[in-house]
Coordinates of C-alpha atoms in Angstrom, one line a residue:
M26 CA 78.8 -75.1 -231.5
S27 CA 82.6 -75.0 -232.0
K28 CA 84.0 -76.3 -235.3
G29 CA 85.8 -79.2 -233.4
T30 CA 82.5 -80.4 -232.0
A31 CA 80.8 -80.1 -235.3
V32 CA 83.6 -82.2 -237.0
L33 CA 83.1 -84.8 -234.3
F34 CA 79.3 -84.9 -234.9
V35 CA 79.9 -85.3 -238.7
V36 CA 82.5 -88.0 -238.3
V37 CA 80.5 -90.0 -235.7
G38 CA 77.4 -89.6 -237.9
A39 CA 79.2 -90.9 -240.9
V40 CA 80.4 -93.9 -238.9
F41 CA 76.8 -94.7 -237.8
M42 CA 75.6 -94.5 -241.4
S43 CA 78.4 -96.9 -242.5
F44 CA 76.5 -99.8 -240.8
V45 CA 73.5 -99.6 -243.1
G46 CA 75.0 -102.2 -245.6
I47 CA 75.7 -104.8 -242.9
F48 CA 72.2 -104.4 -241.4
I49 CA 70.7 -105.1 -244.8
R50 CA 73.0 -108.1 -245.3
L51 CA 71.9 -109.4 -241.9
I52 CA 68.2 -109.4 -242.9
E53 CA 67.3 -112.9 -244.1
H54 CA 63.6 -112.9 -245.1
A55 CA 62.1 -109.4 -245.4
D56 CA 61.8 -108.0 -249.0
G57 CA 62.9 -104.6 -250.2
F58 CA 59.5 -102.9 -249.5
Q59 CA 59.3 -104.3 -246.0
I60 CA 62.8 -103.1 -245.3
L61 CA 61.9 -99.7 -246.7
L62 CA 58.7 -99.5 -244.5
Y63 CA 60.1 -100.4 -241.1
R64 CA 63.5 -98.7 -241.4
S65 CA 61.7 -95.5 -242.6
I66 CA 59.3 -95.6 -239.6
S67 CA 62.1 -95.8 -237.1
L68 CA 64.1 -93.2 -239.1
S69 CA 61.3 -90.7 -238.9
A70 CA 60.8 -91.3 -235.2
M71 CA 64.5 -90.7 -234.5
I72 CA 64.7 -87.6 -236.7
T73 CA 61.6 -86.2 -234.8
L74 CA 63.4 -86.7 -231.5
I75 CA 66.6 -85.1 -232.8
I76 CA 64.7 -82.1 -234.3
C77 CA 62.8 -81.5 -231.0
L78 CA 66.0 -81.7 -229.0
K79 CA 68.0 -79.5 -231.4
R80 CA 65.3 -76.8 -231.9
R81 CA 63.7 -77.2 -228.4
I82 CA 60.3 -77.6 -229.9
S83 CA 57.4 -80.0 -229.6
P84 CA 56.4 -82.5 -232.3
I85 CA 53.4 -80.3 -233.1
K86 CA 55.6 -77.3 -233.6
L87 CA 57.8 -79.4 -235.8
I88 CA 54.8 -80.2 -238.1
Q89 CA 53.8 -76.5 -238.1
S90 CA 57.3 -75.4 -239.0
L91 CA 57.5 -77.5 -242.2
D92 CA 57.3 -75.6 -245.5
G93 CA 57.3 -76.2 -249.3
N94 CA 61.0 -76.4 -249.3
D95 CA 61.0 -79.1 -246.7
L96 CA 58.5 -81.0 -248.8
A97 CA 60.7 -80.7 -251.9
I98 CA 63.7 -82.0 -249.9
G99 CA 61.5 -84.8 -248.5
I100 CA 60.4 -86.0 -251.9
S101 CA 64.0 -86.0 -253.2
L102 CA 65.2 -87.9 -250.1
S103 CA 62.3 -90.4 -250.3
I104 CA 63.5 -91.3 -253.8
A105 CA 67.1 -91.5 -252.6
F106 CA 66.1 -93.7 -249.6
T107 CA 64.0 -96.0 -251.8
S108 CA 66.5 -96.5 -254.6
Y109 CA 69.3 -97.0 -252.1
V110 CA 67.6 -99.9 -250.4
F111 CA 67.0 -101.7 -253.7
A112 CA 70.5 -100.8 -254.9
I113 CA 72.1 -102.5 -251.9
L114 CA 69.8 -105.6 -252.6
N115 CA 70.9 -105.8 -256.2
T116 CA 74.6 -104.9 -256.1
S117 CA 77.6 -105.0 -253.7
V118 CA 77.8 -102.6 -250.8
A119 CA 81.1 -101.3 -252.2
S120 CA 79.7 -100.4 -255.6
A121 CA 76.6 -98.8 -254.2
L122 CA 78.5 -96.6 -251.7
F123 CA 81.3 -95.7 -254.1
I124 CA 78.7 -94.6 -256.7
L125 CA 76.8 -92.6 -254.1
T126 CA 80.0 -90.8 -253.3
A127 CA 79.6 -88.8 -256.5
S128 CA 76.6 -86.9 -255.2
P129 CA 78.5 -83.7 -254.4
L130 CA 79.8 -83.6 -258.0
L131 CA 76.4 -84.3 -259.4
A132 CA 75.1 -81.5 -257.2
A133 CA 77.6 -79.1 -258.6
F134 CA 76.5 -79.9 -262.2
L135 CA 72.8 -79.6 -261.3
A136 CA 73.4 -76.3 -259.5
W137 CA 75.0 -75.0 -262.6
A138 CA 72.2 -76.2 -264.9
W139 CA 69.3 -75.4 -262.6
I140 CA 70.1 -72.3 -260.5
R141 CA 73.0 -71.0 -262.6
E142 CA 75.5 -71.3 -259.8
V143 CA 78.9 -71.1 -261.4
P144 CA 81.2 -73.9 -260.1
H145 CA 84.9 -73.7 -259.6
P146 CA 86.6 -74.4 -263.0
F147 CA 88.2 -77.5 -261.6
T148 CA 84.7 -78.9 -260.9
W149 CA 84.4 -80.0 -264.5
I150 CA 87.7 -81.9 -264.4
A151 CA 86.6 -83.5 -261.1
I152 CA 83.3 -84.5 -262.7
A153 CA 85.0 -86.0 -265.7
V154 CA 87.5 -88.0 -263.5
A155 CA 84.7 -89.2 -261.2
C156 CA 82.6 -90.3 -264.2
S157 CA 85.5 -92.5 -265.4
G158 CA 85.4 -94.3 -262.0
L159 CA 81.6 -94.6 -262.2
F160 CA 81.8 -96.1 -265.7
L161 CA 84.3 -98.6 -264.5
M162 CA 82.0 -99.9 -261.7
I163 CA 78.8 -99.8 -263.8
G164 CA 80.7 -101.5 -266.6
E165 CA 81.7 -104.3 -264.2
G166 CA 78.1 -104.6 -263.2
L167 CA 77.1 -105.4 -266.8
S168 CA 79.4 -108.5 -266.7
N169 CA 78.3 -109.8 -263.3
G170 CA 74.6 -109.2 -263.3
R171 CA 74.6 -106.1 -261.0
T172 CA 73.5 -103.6 -263.6
I173 CA 70.2 -102.8 -262.0
G174 CA 71.8 -102.3 -258.6
N175 CA 74.5 -100.0 -259.9
L176 CA 71.9 -97.9 -261.9
L177 CA 69.7 -97.6 -258.8
S178 CA 72.8 -96.4 -256.9
L179 CA 73.2 -93.7 -259.6
V180 CA 69.5 -92.8 -259.2
S181 CA 70.0 -92.5 -255.5
A182 CA 73.1 -90.3 -256.0
F183 CA 71.1 -88.0 -258.4
A184 CA 68.3 -87.8 -255.9
F185 CA 70.7 -86.8 -253.1
A186 CA 72.3 -84.3 -255.4
T187 CA 68.9 -82.8 -256.2
M188 CA 68.2 -82.5 -252.5
L189 CA 71.4 -80.6 -252.0
V190 CA 70.6 -78.1 -254.8
I191 CA 67.0 -77.6 -253.5
A192 CA 68.4 -76.9 -250.0
R193 CA 71.0 -74.5 -251.6
K194 CA 68.4 -72.7 -253.6
G195 CA 66.0 -72.3 -250.6
G196 CA 68.8 -71.2 -248.3
K197 CA 68.4 -74.2 -246.0
T198 CA 71.2 -74.8 -243.5
D199 CA 69.0 -77.4 -241.7
I200 CA 67.6 -80.2 -243.7
L201 CA 66.2 -82.2 -240.8
G202 CA 62.6 -81.2 -241.5
G203 CA 63.0 -82.5 -245.1
T204 CA 64.7 -85.6 -243.8
F205 CA 61.7 -86.2 -241.5
L206 CA 59.3 -85.9 -244.5
G207 CA 61.5 -88.0 -246.6
G208 CA 61.3 -90.8 -244.0
L209 CA 57.5 -90.5 -243.9
L210 CA 57.1 -90.6 -247.7
A211 CA 59.5 -93.6 -247.9
A212 CA 57.5 -95.4 -245.2
A213 CA 54.3 -94.7 -247.2
Y214 CA 55.9 -96.2 -250.4
G215 CA 57.0 -99.2 -248.4
L216 CA 53.5 -99.7 -246.9
V217 CA 51.6 -99.4 -250.1
F218 CA 53.9 -101.7 -252.2
S219 CA 54.3 -104.2 -249.4
M220 CA 50.6 -104.6 -249.4
L221 CA 50.2 -104.6 -253.2
I222 CA 53.2 -106.6 -254.5
G223 CA 55.4 -107.3 -251.6
G224 CA 55.3 -109.7 -248.7
G225 CA 52.8 -107.9 -246.6
L226 CA 53.3 -106.4 -243.1
I227 CA 54.3 -109.5 -241.2
V228 CA 58.1 -110.0 -240.9
E229 CA 60.4 -112.2 -238.8
R230 CA 61.2 -110.8 -235.4
T231 CA 64.9 -110.8 -235.9
D232 CA 64.5 -109.0 -239.3
L233 CA 62.3 -106.5 -237.7
I234 CA 64.9 -105.7 -235.0
Y235 CA 67.6 -105.2 -237.7
M236 CA 65.3 -102.9 -239.7
L237 CA 64.3 -100.8 -236.8
L238 CA 67.9 -100.5 -235.6
M239 CA 69.0 -99.6 -239.1
G240 CA 66.4 -96.8 -239.4
S241 CA 66.7 -95.4 -235.9
F242 CA 70.4 -95.6 -235.1
S243 CA 72.4 -96.2 -238.2
I244 CA 70.5 -93.8 -240.5
G245 CA 68.5 -91.7 -238.0
V246 CA 71.3 -90.9 -235.6
G247 CA 73.8 -90.8 -238.4
I248 CA 71.9 -88.3 -240.6
G249 CA 70.9 -86.3 -237.5
L250 CA 74.5 -85.8 -236.3
V251 CA 75.7 -85.0 -239.8
A252 CA 72.9 -82.4 -240.3
W253 CA 73.5 -81.0 -236.9
G254 CA 77.2 -80.4 -237.4
T255 CA 77.2 -79.4 -241.1
P256 CA 76.2 -75.7 -240.7
Y257 CA 79.4 -75.1 -238.7
I258 CA 81.8 -76.6 -241.2
P259 CA 82.7 -75.5 -244.8
A260 CA 80.7 -77.6 -247.3
A261 CA 83.9 -78.8 -249.0
E262 CA 85.2 -80.2 -245.7
V263 CA 81.9 -81.9 -245.0
S264 CA 82.2 -83.6 -248.4
V265 CA 85.5 -85.2 -247.4
L266 CA 84.4 -86.1 -243.8
V267 CA 81.3 -88.0 -245.0
L268 CA 83.5 -90.2 -247.2
I269 CA 84.1 -92.1 -244.0
E270 CA 80.8 -93.8 -244.6
S271 CA 81.7 -95.0 -248.1
V272 CA 85.1 -96.2 -246.9
L273 CA 83.9 -98.1 -243.8
A274 CA 80.6 -99.6 -245.2
P275 CA 82.4 -102.0 -247.6
V276 CA 85.0 -102.8 -244.9
W277 CA 82.3 -104.0 -242.5
V278 CA 80.7 -106.4 -244.9
W279 CA 84.1 -107.7 -245.9
V280 CA 85.3 -108.1 -242.3
F281 CA 82.1 -110.0 -241.4
D282 CA 82.5 -112.2 -244.5
F283 CA 79.3 -111.1 -246.3
E284 CA 81.0 -110.1 -249.6
P285 CA 84.5 -109.3 -251.0
I286 CA 85.6 -106.0 -252.6
T287 CA 86.6 -106.5 -256.2
A288 CA 89.7 -104.8 -257.8
I289 CA 87.5 -102.8 -260.1
E290 CA 85.4 -101.5 -257.2
M291 CA 88.7 -100.5 -255.4
I292 CA 90.0 -98.7 -258.5
G293 CA 86.7 -97.1 -259.4
G294 CA 86.0 -96.0 -255.9
S295 CA 89.5 -94.6 -255.5
I296 CA 89.1 -92.5 -258.6
V297 CA 85.8 -91.0 -257.3
F298 CA 87.3 -90.4 -253.9
S299 CA 90.3 -88.7 -255.4
A300 CA 88.1 -86.4 -257.4
I301 CA 86.0 -85.4 -254.4
I302 CA 89.0 -84.8 -252.1
A303 CA 90.8 -82.8 -254.7
L304 CA 87.8 -80.6 -255.4
S305 CA 87.2 -80.2 -251.7
I306 CA 90.8 -79.1 -251.0
I307 CA 90.6 -76.5 -253.8
A308 CA 87.2 -75.2 -252.6
T309 CA 88.4 -74.9 -249.1
R310 CA 91.5 -72.9 -250.2
R311 CA 89.3 -70.7 -252.4
R312 CA 87.0 -70.1 -249.4
S313 CA 89.8 -69.2 -247.0
L314 CA 90.9 -66.4 -249.3
R315 CA 87.5 -64.9 -249.0
G316 CA 87.4 -65.1 -245.2
P317 CA 85.5 -67.3 -242.9
I318 CA 81.8 -68.1 -243.5
R319 CA 79.5 -67.6 -240.6
F320 CA 76.3 -69.7 -240.3
R321 CA 73.1 -68.6 -238.7
R322 CA 71.6 -71.0 -236.3
Q323 CA 68.1 -72.0 -237.0
Y324 CA 65.6 -73.1 -234.4

């Protein structure tokens, strides 16, 4: 795959993922566990289709190809998926997405603490700057009753960051197998808790359609395209390209008059965006001095 095609895959995938917030806002009756259940079922089904097409294998071969690293990635992603749903339900789409944007910086910190991967010196400055933006948004949440949602967004960001470090440590350039398992585990959480403390398995037909579309197309196709194109693009550039999701998601809910974007969210989000973009530019320049990176295709 050429770099141009890979960039297109990542950009289109990020656009698809940006519709998650508006899908959740369109759901009228289903609770968080029901949303988690049905969107995760359709997510896993779509990821299965994408993996089979990408690797040219059957679903049985897919199951056989999974390893412990995929399971670890799946567990991390299942936590990220679960906390993300409840974050959106308990805070604004803008705050949730802007806080999630900090995942690459959190991953850099975790990689340093966990696998002793020495980050670029500017990383620490970027982390400090991004934290100031995060504190602004979380602080605003304290005053308007969105504290739980903002904290859940931070949990989701940490879980995504943990997944990135696990993939890095295991040498994974393809996290689709872990994404498949993450969807299955999240569906299991949704099933169990829907039966125990949620609204059960019966949902309104319109809500069901929204949940299935969210899982299959917005998340499934989105993550699939991003994961497909990522191995052919420097990681620093991917970090910038996927910001499209965080930029567009609040715009959709604002355009369709579901919720406004506050000044603090704009300021805090801009601070986090600036830190990510600056770090990505520096990382890209540093990489160019070392020569191009070649990725091995995995099937």
